[in-house]
Every structure is written in C-alpha cells, then in structure tokens.
N, CA, C and O of each residue as an XYZ file, in Angstrom:
676
protein
N     -33.242     48.602     71.986
C     -33.233     48.212     70.594
C     -33.840     49.329     69.754
O     -34.802     49.964     70.184
N     -33.308     49.576     68.590
C     -33.801     50.633     67.708
C     -35.207     50.286     67.221
O     -35.565     49.116     67.081
N     -35.994     51.338     66.968
C     -37.321     51.139     66.425
C     -37.224     50.450     65.067
O     -36.305     50.715     64.292
N     -38.171     49.573     64.788
C     -38.173     48.876     63.504
C     -39.243     49.429     62.584
O     -39.559     48.823     61.561
N     -39.806     50.583     62.942
C     -40.792     51.239     62.096
C     -40.272     52.604     61.678
O     -39.398     53.188     62.319
N     -40.834     53.089     60.591
C     -40.472     54.428     60.115
C     -41.313     55.441     60.890
O     -42.251     56.036     60.359
N     -40.949     55.617     62.160
C     -41.652     56.571     62.995
C     -41.038     57.958     62.827
O     -40.091     58.128     62.059
N     -41.565     58.935     63.533
C     -41.103     60.316     63.363
C     -39.625     60.480     63.716
O     -38.936     61.301     63.110
N     -39.133     59.716     64.683
C     -37.715     59.816     65.047
C     -36.797     59.337     63.937
O     -35.782     59.968     63.643
N     -37.161     58.213     63.320
C     -36.359     57.676     62.220
C     -36.420     58.631     61.024
O     -35.398     58.923     60.403
N     -37.623     59.112     60.708
C     -37.772     60.039     59.580
C     -36.985     61.323     59.851
O     -36.404     61.902     58.933
N     -36.965     61.759     61.089
C     -36.185     62.943     61.460
C     -34.687     62.709     61.214
O     -33.991     63.601     60.729
N     -34.197     61.511     61.550
C     -32.785     61.181     61.292
C     -32.491     61.161     59.796
O     -31.446     61.642     59.356
N     -33.420     60.602     59.014
C     -33.257     60.569     57.561
C     -33.230     61.997     57.014
O     -32.424     62.315     56.140
N     -34.110     62.852     57.530
C     -34.147     64.259     57.102
C     -32.832     64.954     57.429
O     -32.313     65.714     56.610
N     -32.287     64.702     58.616
C     -31.009     65.318     59.006
C     -29.892     64.888     58.059
O     -29.064     65.704     57.655
N     -29.876     63.598     57.708
C     -28.856     63.105     56.767
C     -29.050     63.728     55.390
O     -28.074     64.060     54.716
N     -30.294     63.889     54.969
C     -30.575     64.515     53.674
C     -30.085     65.962     53.668
O     -29.505     66.422     52.684
N     -30.321     66.675     54.765
C     -29.874     68.074     54.861
C     -28.353     68.174     54.793
O     -27.816     69.131     54.235
N     -27.650     67.176     55.367
C     -26.191     67.171     55.280
C     -25.736     67.083     53.828
O     -24.732     67.686     53.450
N     -26.468     66.341     53.025
C     -26.121     66.162     51.612
C     -26.461     67.403     50.797
O     -25.647     67.894     50.015
N     -27.700     67.907     50.998
C     -28.202     68.975     50.119
C     -27.862     70.382     50.602
O     -27.731     71.304     49.798
N     -27.722     70.540     51.899
C     -27.519     71.880     52.455
C     -28.802     72.699     52.465
O     -28.795     73.857     52.881
N     -29.902     72.109     52.010
C     -31.189     72.806     51.965
C     -31.855     72.802     53.336
O     -31.555     71.957     54.180
N     -32.766     73.757     53.550
C     -33.475     73.834     54.822
C     -34.496     72.717     54.999
O     -34.738     72.257     56.115
N     -35.089     72.288     53.897
C     -36.116     71.255     53.990
C     -35.835     70.108     53.050
O     -34.889     70.140     52.263
N     -36.685     69.080     53.145
C     -36.526     67.918     52.274
C     -36.754     68.269     50.801
O     -37.486     69.203     50.473
N     -36.113     67.504     49.932
C     -36.249     67.676     48.491
C     -37.417     66.824     48.006
O     -37.606     65.700     48.472
N     -38.202     67.358     47.068
C     -39.315     66.603     46.499
C     -38.770     65.316     45.869
O     -37.867     65.355     45.034
N     -39.338     64.170     46.287
C     -38.900     62.882     45.761
C     -37.624     62.359     46.399
O     -37.147     61.284     46.033
N     -37.065     63.100     47.346
C     -35.823     62.699     48.009
C     -36.069     61.640     49.079
O     -37.180     61.127     49.209
N     -35.023     61.316     49.847
C     -35.141     60.235     50.824
C     -36.189     60.481     51.914
O     -36.867     59.545     52.338
N     -36.327     61.726     52.369
C     -37.336     62.008     53.392
C     -38.728     61.784     52.827
O     -39.583     61.177     53.473
N     -38.950     62.281     51.612
C     -40.259     62.096     50.974
C     -40.564     60.609     50.795
O     -41.700     60.177     50.991
N     -39.557     59.837     50.425
C     -39.755     58.392     50.246
C     -40.047     57.726     51.594
O     -40.897     56.840     51.682
N     -39.343     58.154     52.635
C     -39.578     57.590     53.968
C     -40.990     57.917     54.446
O     -41.655     57.083     55.061
N     -41.443     59.147     54.155
C     -42.779     59.551     54.599
C     -43.877     58.710     53.934
O     -44.953     58.537     54.506
N     -43.613     58.191     52.736
C     -44.591     57.311     52.081
C     -44.808     56.039     52.898
O     -45.849     55.392     52.783
N     -43.825     55.686     53.719
C     -43.906     54.470     54.534
C     -44.050     54.790     56.025
O     -43.784     53.941     56.875
N     -44.474     56.021     56.335
C     -44.559     56.467     57.734
C     -45.374     55.498     58.590
O     -46.443     55.029     58.199
N     -44.830     55.221     59.765
C     -45.455     54.354     60.766
C     -45.643     52.910     60.298
O     -46.437     52.162     60.870
N     -44.910     52.530     59.259
C     -44.916     51.140     58.800
C     -43.597     50.500     59.201
O     -42.622     51.188     59.504
N     -43.583     49.193     59.197
C     -42.352     48.444     59.441
C     -41.330     48.781     58.361
O     -41.694     48.960     57.198
N     -40.073     48.868     58.729
C     -39.023     49.129     57.752
C     -38.748     47.818     57.014
O     -38.248     46.852     57.590
N     -39.084     47.815     55.743
C     -38.955     46.619     54.904
C     -37.877     46.871     53.852
O     -37.451     48.011     53.665
N     -37.437     45.824     53.166
C     -36.494     46.044     52.060
C     -37.048     47.017     51.018
O     -36.292     47.789     50.428
N     -38.371     46.984     50.789
C     -38.968     47.902     49.809
C     -38.849     49.348     50.287
O     -38.541     50.236     49.492
N     -39.088     49.593     51.567
C     -38.950     50.949     52.103
C     -37.505     51.422     51.977
O     -37.252     52.564     51.592
N     -36.557     50.538     52.303
C     -35.131     50.886     52.179
C     -34.805     51.184     50.720
O     -34.073     52.128     50.424
N     -35.342     50.387     49.820
C     -35.106     50.594     48.391
C     -35.657     51.952     47.946
O     -34.993     52.675     47.204
N     -36.863     52.299     48.393
C     -37.452     53.595     48.034
C     -36.614     54.753     48.570
O     -36.385     55.739     47.870
N     -36.159     54.627     49.816
C     -35.333     55.678     50.417
C     -34.012     55.783     49.667
O     -33.501     56.883     49.456
N     -33.454     54.636     49.262
C     -32.215     54.617     48.484
C     -32.416     55.359     47.161
O     -31.569     56.155     46.756
N     -33.539     55.094     46.493
C     -33.823     55.782     45.223
C     -33.934     57.294     45.446
O     -33.453     58.084     44.634
N     -34.567     57.683     46.544
C     -34.662     59.111     46.872
C     -33.297     59.722     47.122
O     -33.025     60.853     46.717
N     -32.434     58.961     47.798
C     -31.073     59.448     48.059
C     -30.303     59.608     46.751
O     -29.613     60.606     46.546
N     -30.426     58.623     45.875
C     -29.737     58.712     44.583
C     -30.212     59.941     43.810
O     -29.437     60.577     43.095
N     -31.490     60.264     43.964
C     -32.049     61.433     43.284
C     -31.374     62.735     43.748
O     -31.090     63.613     42.934
N     -31.122     62.853     45.056
C     -30.519     64.092     45.550
C     -29.002     64.131     45.401
O     -28.408     65.208     45.342
N     -28.365     62.940     45.341
C     -26.901     62.932     45.206
C     -26.456     62.869     43.753
O     -25.354     63.300     43.412
N     -27.325     62.326     42.896
C     -26.939     62.124     41.503
C     -25.978     60.955     41.326
O     -25.401     60.781     40.253
N     -25.805     60.152     42.377
C     -24.889     59.004     42.323
C     -25.660     57.719     42.067
O     -26.874     57.658     42.264
N     -24.938     56.692     41.623
C     -25.552     55.400     41.308
C     -25.867     54.562     42.536
O     -26.644     53.611     42.457
N     -25.278     54.901     43.652
C     -25.503     54.104     44.852
C     -25.537     55.032     46.063
O     -25.055     56.163     46.001
N     -26.110     54.546     47.165
C     -26.174     55.385     48.363
C     -24.784     55.653     48.932
O     -23.835     54.909     48.686
N     -24.693     56.731     49.694
C     -23.413     57.078     50.316
C     -23.363     56.489     51.724
O     -24.393     56.310     52.373
N     -22.170     56.196     52.173
C     -22.002     55.653     53.519
C     -22.509     56.654     54.542
O     -22.174     57.836     54.483
N     -23.316     56.179     55.478
C     -23.840     57.032     56.529
C     -24.925     57.981     56.072
O     -25.282     58.911     56.796
N     -25.456     57.761     54.878
C     -26.496     58.632     54.336
C     -27.885     58.215     54.792
O     -28.030     57.330     55.636
N     -28.918     58.860     54.225
C     -30.297     58.556     54.607
C     -30.674     57.087     54.447
O     -31.330     56.523     55.323
N     -30.273     56.462     53.345
C     -30.606     55.045     53.143
C     -29.918     54.187     54.195
O     -30.468     53.177     54.632
N     -28.723     54.584     54.600
C     -27.993     53.846     55.620
C     -28.716     53.826     56.956
O     -28.669     52.834     57.683
N     -29.393     54.941     57.279
C     -30.163     55.008     58.523
C     -31.240     53.924     58.511
O     -31.365     53.142     59.454
N     -32.010     53.893     57.433
C     -33.101     52.913     57.335
C     -32.563     51.496     57.229
O     -33.101     50.575     57.844
N     -31.494     51.318     56.445
C     -30.966     49.972     56.237
C     -30.419     49.381     57.532
O     -30.588     48.189     57.791
N     -29.767     50.205     58.342
C     -29.207     49.661     59.582
C     -30.311     49.192     60.523
O     -30.147     48.194     61.224
N     -31.426     49.900     60.540
C     -32.549     49.485     61.389
C     -33.190     48.222     60.822
O     -33.504     47.289     61.560
N     -33.381     48.203     59.505
C     -33.989     47.033     58.870
C     -33.096     45.817     59.026
O     -33.588     44.706     59.225
N     -31.783     46.016     58.936
C     -30.835     44.909     59.108
C     -30.947     44.316     60.504
O     -30.979     43.096     60.665
N     -31.008     45.175     61.509
C     -31.104     44.658     62.877
C     -32.415     43.915     63.074
O     -32.469     42.937     63.820
N     -33.478     44.372     62.408
C     -34.763     43.681     62.506
C     -34.695     42.322     61.828
O     -35.191     41.332     62.365
N     -34.084     42.271     60.652
C     -34.066     41.001     59.923
C     -33.100     40.002     60.544
O     -33.242     38.795     60.344
N     -32.114     40.496     61.300
C     -31.199     39.570     61.960
C     -31.906     38.823     63.085
O     -31.472     37.748     63.499
N     -33.007     39.407     63.578
C     -33.793     38.716     64.590
C     -34.583     37.572     63.972
O     -35.016     36.655     64.671
N     -34.766     37.630     62.660
C     -35.447     36.563     61.932
C     -34.376     35.792     61.179
O     -33.912     36.230     60.126
N     -33.989     34.658     61.710
C     -32.838     33.949     61.150
C     -33.197     33.040     59.980
O     -32.318     32.367     59.441
N     -34.467     33.002     59.573
C     -34.860     32.164     58.451
C     -34.360     32.790     57.148
O     -34.732     33.921     56.834
N     -33.532     32.087     56.392
C     -33.047     32.633     55.119
C     -34.222     32.899     54.184
O     -35.122     32.068     54.053
N     -34.207     34.055     53.539
C     -35.352     34.454     52.729
C     -35.199     34.132     51.248
O     -36.193     34.032     50.529
N     -33.964     33.970     50.788
C     -33.759     33.757     49.365
C     -33.913     35.027     48.556
O     -33.964     34.989     47.326
N     -33.988     36.163     49.256
C     -34.099     37.450     48.573
C     -32.918     38.340     48.941
O     -32.197     38.089     49.906
N     -32.748     39.379     48.147
C     -31.713     40.359     48.467
C     -32.295     41.353     49.467
O     -32.538     42.519     49.154
N     -32.510     40.847     50.687
C     -32.988     41.701     51.762
C     -31.795     42.375     52.420
O     -30.647     42.110     52.063
N     -32.066     43.234     53.367
C     -30.969     44.001     53.951
C     -29.966     43.125     54.690
O     -28.782     43.459     54.739
N     -30.416     42.003     55.271
C     -29.465     41.120     55.961
C     -28.491     40.518     54.951
O     -27.285     40.468     55.193
N     -29.025     40.062     53.814
C     -28.167     39.483     52.779
C     -27.234     40.554     52.214
O     -26.042     40.308     52.023
N     -27.782     41.745     51.946
C     -26.948     42.840     51.419
C     -25.869     43.216     52.428
O     -24.745     43.543     52.049
N     -26.211     43.169     53.707
C     -25.226     43.456     54.747
C     -24.082     42.447     54.706
O     -22.919     42.819     54.864
N     -24.406     41.172     54.495
C     -23.371     40.130     54.390
C     -22.515     40.346     53.133
O     -21.301     40.143     53.160
N     -23.153     40.754     52.045
C     -22.421     41.043     50.804
C     -21.468     42.216     51.033
O     -20.322     42.196     50.584
N     -21.957     43.232     51.737
C     -21.123     44.402     52.046
C     -19.918     43.997     52.885
O     -18.802     44.459     52.648
N     -20.153     43.128     53.871
C     -19.050     42.658     54.709
C     -18.010     41.930     53.859
O     -16.808     42.146     54.018
N     -18.483     41.061     52.952
C     -17.558     40.327     52.079
C     -16.786     41.293     51.182
O     -15.599     41.092     50.925
N     -17.463     42.344     50.706
C     -16.767     43.347     49.884
C     -15.701     44.074     50.704
O     -14.592     44.302     50.220
N     -16.032     44.435     51.934
C     -15.061     45.117     52.806
C     -13.840     44.246     53.055
O     -12.721     44.748     53.158
N     -14.062     42.928     53.153
C     -12.940     42.012     53.341
C     -11.981     42.067     52.151
O     -10.772     41.916     52.322
N     -12.510     42.281     50.963
C     -11.690     42.356     49.753
C     -10.988     43.711     49.651
O      -9.783     43.785     49.410
N     -11.766     44.778     49.838
C     -11.231     46.131     49.583
C     -10.511     46.737     50.781
O      -9.630     47.581     50.616
N     -10.884     46.312     51.986
C     -10.315     46.920     53.180
C     -10.901     48.296     53.470
O     -10.431     48.986     54.374
N     -11.913     48.702     52.722
C     -12.531     50.019     52.906
C     -13.925     49.868     53.498
O     -14.612     48.879     53.244
N     -14.334     50.852     54.285
C     -15.661     50.825     54.883
C     -16.746     51.142     53.866
O     -17.863     50.638     53.979
N     -16.433     51.972     52.873
C     -17.420     52.379     51.888
C     -17.498     51.396     50.733
O     -16.469     50.964     50.214
N     -18.709     51.039     50.327
C     -18.844     50.177     49.157
C     -18.306     50.873     47.896
O     -18.339     52.100     47.792
N     -17.823     50.091     46.966
C     -17.277     50.595     45.716
C     -18.410     50.940     44.759
O     -19.397     50.210     44.662
N     -18.261     52.055     44.054
C     -19.253     52.433     43.049
C     -19.340     51.301     42.016
O     -18.326     50.863     41.472
N     -20.559     50.841     41.759
C     -20.846     49.732     40.845
C     -20.186     48.421     41.279
O     -20.012     47.503     40.477
N     -19.823     48.352     42.564
C     -19.263     47.119     43.119
C     -20.389     46.167     43.516
O     -21.552     46.421     43.205
N     -20.052     45.072     44.201
C     -21.064     44.063     44.523
C     -22.190     44.564     45.431
O     -23.345     44.180     45.250
N     -21.865     45.415     46.400
C     -22.919     45.944     47.272
C     -23.870     46.819     46.470
O     -25.088     46.700     46.598
N     -23.315     47.694     45.645
C     -24.152     48.568     44.817
C     -25.050     47.751     43.892
O     -26.218     48.082     43.694
N     -24.496     46.688     43.333
C     -25.292     45.836     42.436
C     -26.388     45.112     43.210
O     -27.503     44.961     42.713
N     -26.076     44.665     44.424
C     -27.092     44.002     45.251
C     -28.184     44.992     45.637
O     -29.368     44.656     45.613
N     -27.784     46.223     45.996
C     -28.770     47.236     46.388
C     -29.690     47.590     45.222
O     -30.858     47.924     45.420
N     -29.151     47.514     44.009
C     -29.954     47.784     42.817
C     -31.120     46.794     42.723
O     -32.169     47.108     42.159
N     -30.926     45.608     43.277
C     -31.947     44.557     43.233
C     -32.578     44.304     44.602
O     -33.154     43.239     44.826
N     -32.479     45.261     45.514
C     -32.986     45.081     46.878
C     -34.443     44.628     46.874
O     -35.283     45.185     46.167
N     -34.719     43.613     47.674
C     -36.061     43.098     47.824
C     -36.436     42.042     46.796
O     -37.490     41.416     46.913
N     -35.596     41.834     45.796
C     -35.894     40.849     44.756
C     -35.426     39.458     45.185
O     -34.474     39.327     45.955
N     -36.102     38.422     44.683
C     -35.587     37.067     44.915
C     -34.211     36.930     44.248
O     -33.979     37.493     43.178
N     -33.308     36.186     44.879
C     -31.985     35.970     44.297
C     -32.170     35.082     43.068
O     -32.747     33.998     43.157
N     -31.677     35.548     41.924
C     -31.810     34.789     40.682
C     -30.539     34.946     39.851
O     -29.594     35.618     40.265
N     -30.525     34.326     38.690
C     -29.303     34.346     37.868
C     -28.924     35.758     37.430
O     -27.738     36.071     37.330
N     -29.912     36.617     37.166
C     -29.592     37.972     36.708
C     -28.939     38.798     37.803
O     -27.918     39.442     37.560
N     -29.515     38.795     39.021
C     -28.881     39.620     40.052
C     -27.588     38.988     40.549
O     -26.689     39.704     40.991
N     -27.470     37.655     40.487
C     -26.173     37.035     40.809
C     -25.118     37.455     39.782
O     -23.966     37.709     40.135
N     -25.519     37.526     38.515
C     -24.601     37.982     37.464
C     -24.142     39.421     37.759
O     -22.955     39.731     37.660
N     -25.095     40.292     38.121
C     -24.744     41.688     38.409
C     -23.798     41.782     39.612
O     -22.841     42.556     39.593
N     -24.069     40.993     40.652
C     -23.199     40.990     41.831
C     -21.806     40.489     41.447
O     -20.796     41.019     41.910
N     -21.762     39.468     40.601
C     -20.472     38.938     40.125
C     -19.705     40.003     39.355
O     -18.499     40.161     39.545
N     -20.396     40.731     38.489
C     -19.735     41.803     37.731
C     -19.195     42.874     38.693
O     -18.100     43.401     38.495
N     -19.969     43.184     39.724
C     -19.503     44.133     40.737
C     -18.305     43.599     41.494
O     -17.372     44.339     41.803
N     -18.336     42.302     41.792
C     -17.214     41.680     42.496
C     -15.951     41.713     41.637
O     -14.860     41.977     42.143
N     -16.096     41.450     40.353
C     -14.940     41.508     39.452
C     -14.315     42.896     39.464
O     -13.099     43.039     39.334
N     -15.155     43.919     39.619
C     -14.659     45.295     39.661
C     -13.728     45.506     40.865
O     -12.729     46.218     40.758
N     -14.051     44.894     41.999
C     -13.220     45.095     43.190
C     -12.067     44.101     43.287
O     -11.090     44.356     43.990
N     -12.170     42.962     42.583
C     -11.073     41.988     42.642
C     -10.101     42.159     41.487
O      -8.977     41.658     41.523
N     -10.555     42.881     40.450
C      -9.717     43.040     39.276
C      -9.766     41.833     38.358
O      -8.941     41.707     37.453
N     -10.709     40.961     38.577
C     -10.784     39.777     37.714
C     -11.980     38.919     37.988
O     -13.087     39.224     37.546
N     -11.772     37.851     38.711
C     -12.808     36.852     38.940
C     -13.344     36.908     40.370
O     -12.684     37.434     41.266
N     -14.551     36.359     40.578
C     -15.071     36.245     41.932
C     -14.149     35.352     42.777
O     -13.461     34.479     42.250
N     -14.150     35.586     44.080
C     -13.286     34.796     44.951
C     -14.116     33.945     45.911
O     -15.270     34.259     46.201
N     -13.514     32.877     46.390
C     -14.166     31.988     47.343
C     -14.542     32.795     48.587
O     -13.708     33.496     49.159
N     -15.796     32.689     48.993
C     -16.270     33.398     50.180
C     -16.559     34.862     49.936
O     -16.833     35.605     50.879
N     -16.504     35.287     48.691
C     -16.743     36.686     48.349
C     -18.222     37.029     48.279
O     -19.069     36.222     48.663
N     -18.539     38.234     47.783
C     -19.923     38.685     47.718
C     -20.857     37.767     46.914
O     -21.983     37.508     47.340
N     -20.400     37.281     45.767
C     -21.250     36.397     44.968
C     -21.521     35.105     45.730
O     -22.659     34.637     45.774
N     -20.495     34.534     46.323
C     -20.658     33.303     47.105
C     -21.612     33.534     48.273
O     -22.376     32.640     48.638
N     -21.571     34.715     48.855
C     -22.466     35.053     49.966
C     -23.920     35.011     49.506
O     -24.774     34.425     50.171
N     -24.193     35.639     48.357
C     -25.565     35.637     47.833
C     -25.999     34.220     47.462
O     -27.136     33.832     47.732
N     -25.105     33.446     46.846
C     -25.430     32.069     46.477
C     -25.709     31.215     47.715
O     -26.595     30.360     47.702
N     -24.954     31.451     48.769
C     -25.145     30.722     50.018
C     -26.524     31.025     50.609
O     -27.222     30.124     51.073
N     -26.906     32.306     50.587
C     -28.234     32.699     51.087
C     -29.321     31.974     50.295
O     -30.284     31.468     50.872
N     -29.165     31.928     48.992
C     -30.155     31.257     48.151
C     -30.213     29.759     48.487
O     -31.297     29.190     48.619
N     -29.054     29.133     48.621
C     -29.011     27.718     48.970
C     -29.654     27.429     50.316
O     -30.401     26.460     50.453
N     -29.370     28.259     51.308
C     -29.960     28.066     52.636
C     -31.479     28.189     52.586
O     -32.191     27.446     53.261
N     -31.971     29.136     51.777
C     -33.419     29.338     51.712
C     -34.111     28.133     51.082
O     -35.237     27.795     51.445
N     -33.439     27.497     50.149
C     -34.022     26.321     49.495
C     -34.018     25.108     50.408
O     -34.838     24.204     50.246
N     -33.100     25.082     51.368
C     -32.986     23.943     52.279
C     -33.801     24.107     53.548
O     -33.921     23.169     54.336
N     -34.366     25.296     53.753
C     -35.095     25.488     55.015
C     -36.583     25.269     54.859
O     -37.331     25.393     55.829
C-alpha cells in the first residue's frame, strides 16, 4: 500500500512532476514541492492536497491541476487513504472529488478533467464542507461539460449524495 504521509519519497515524486512542468533543476519558490514540504512527514490530508494544488497552479499558470501532475501524486495517495475510511464526511475531500471526477469522465469520455468543469470547481473548494455555494459551482462546471443542465447521476448529484450520506450516518 502507498504511504499515506508526505514522506521524502512522496515529496521526491512531487518534485519530479514539478520538474517535468517547469524544466527547472530545482523546485520553484511557492510551487508544489515547497507546499508539500510544509506538510513534510504529516498525513496527506485534503488541506495538504489543496496546498500542493495551489503550488501547481502557481507554476503552470492554469486554473486547475494537470492530469498526472504534482497535485495528482498527493491526491491519489490521499484518495486511497480516505477510501479506507468509508464514513461519509460531508466535505469535498479527495474521495468525494474522485467520485465527481469519475462522474465527469462518464459525461466527457476523457481522462482529463475539463477546465472550469465540475472537478475543477470541486477542487477549488477542496476540504470545505459541502454547501449550497460549492454545489452551485460544481453545477456550473457540470453545465459546461453537458452543454446545459446537470444530469442524473452526474457530478452535482454525486456531491449531493455525499452530503446526504453524511447527514444520515
């Protein structure tokens, strides 16, 4: 099983992904490696993933993380950790975001999330409790990929389902 902490091996993988993006010899100040180092030897949490995502956005200049990038390294580990905890959290944690991403892929047929789509909107609110504002943002992202309205079983429904389960547990 993959490590669930931001140990030197995980940080090294994040650094390698950052170098692929920047072409630089070392990490960028405020970039994903620097953000990961702030959480060194701690459990990978949604907040750590969010910080690494912000660092990645800083080096790419994009609104959302890139597929297979530094944030993806941390998110995949955090997702596997949170899947071991099956209690619904009612937050936009990596497990919920992973489900939203899956629902988006079902709509688009693409592995990469759409810029300003539902996954990107969910990641913007990573670690936050699911509420009307972030559901609205996810819905707006979903409309971008559907060309109109949210669909049954889509990303918005996924987030709403997570919220409902958390209230019932």
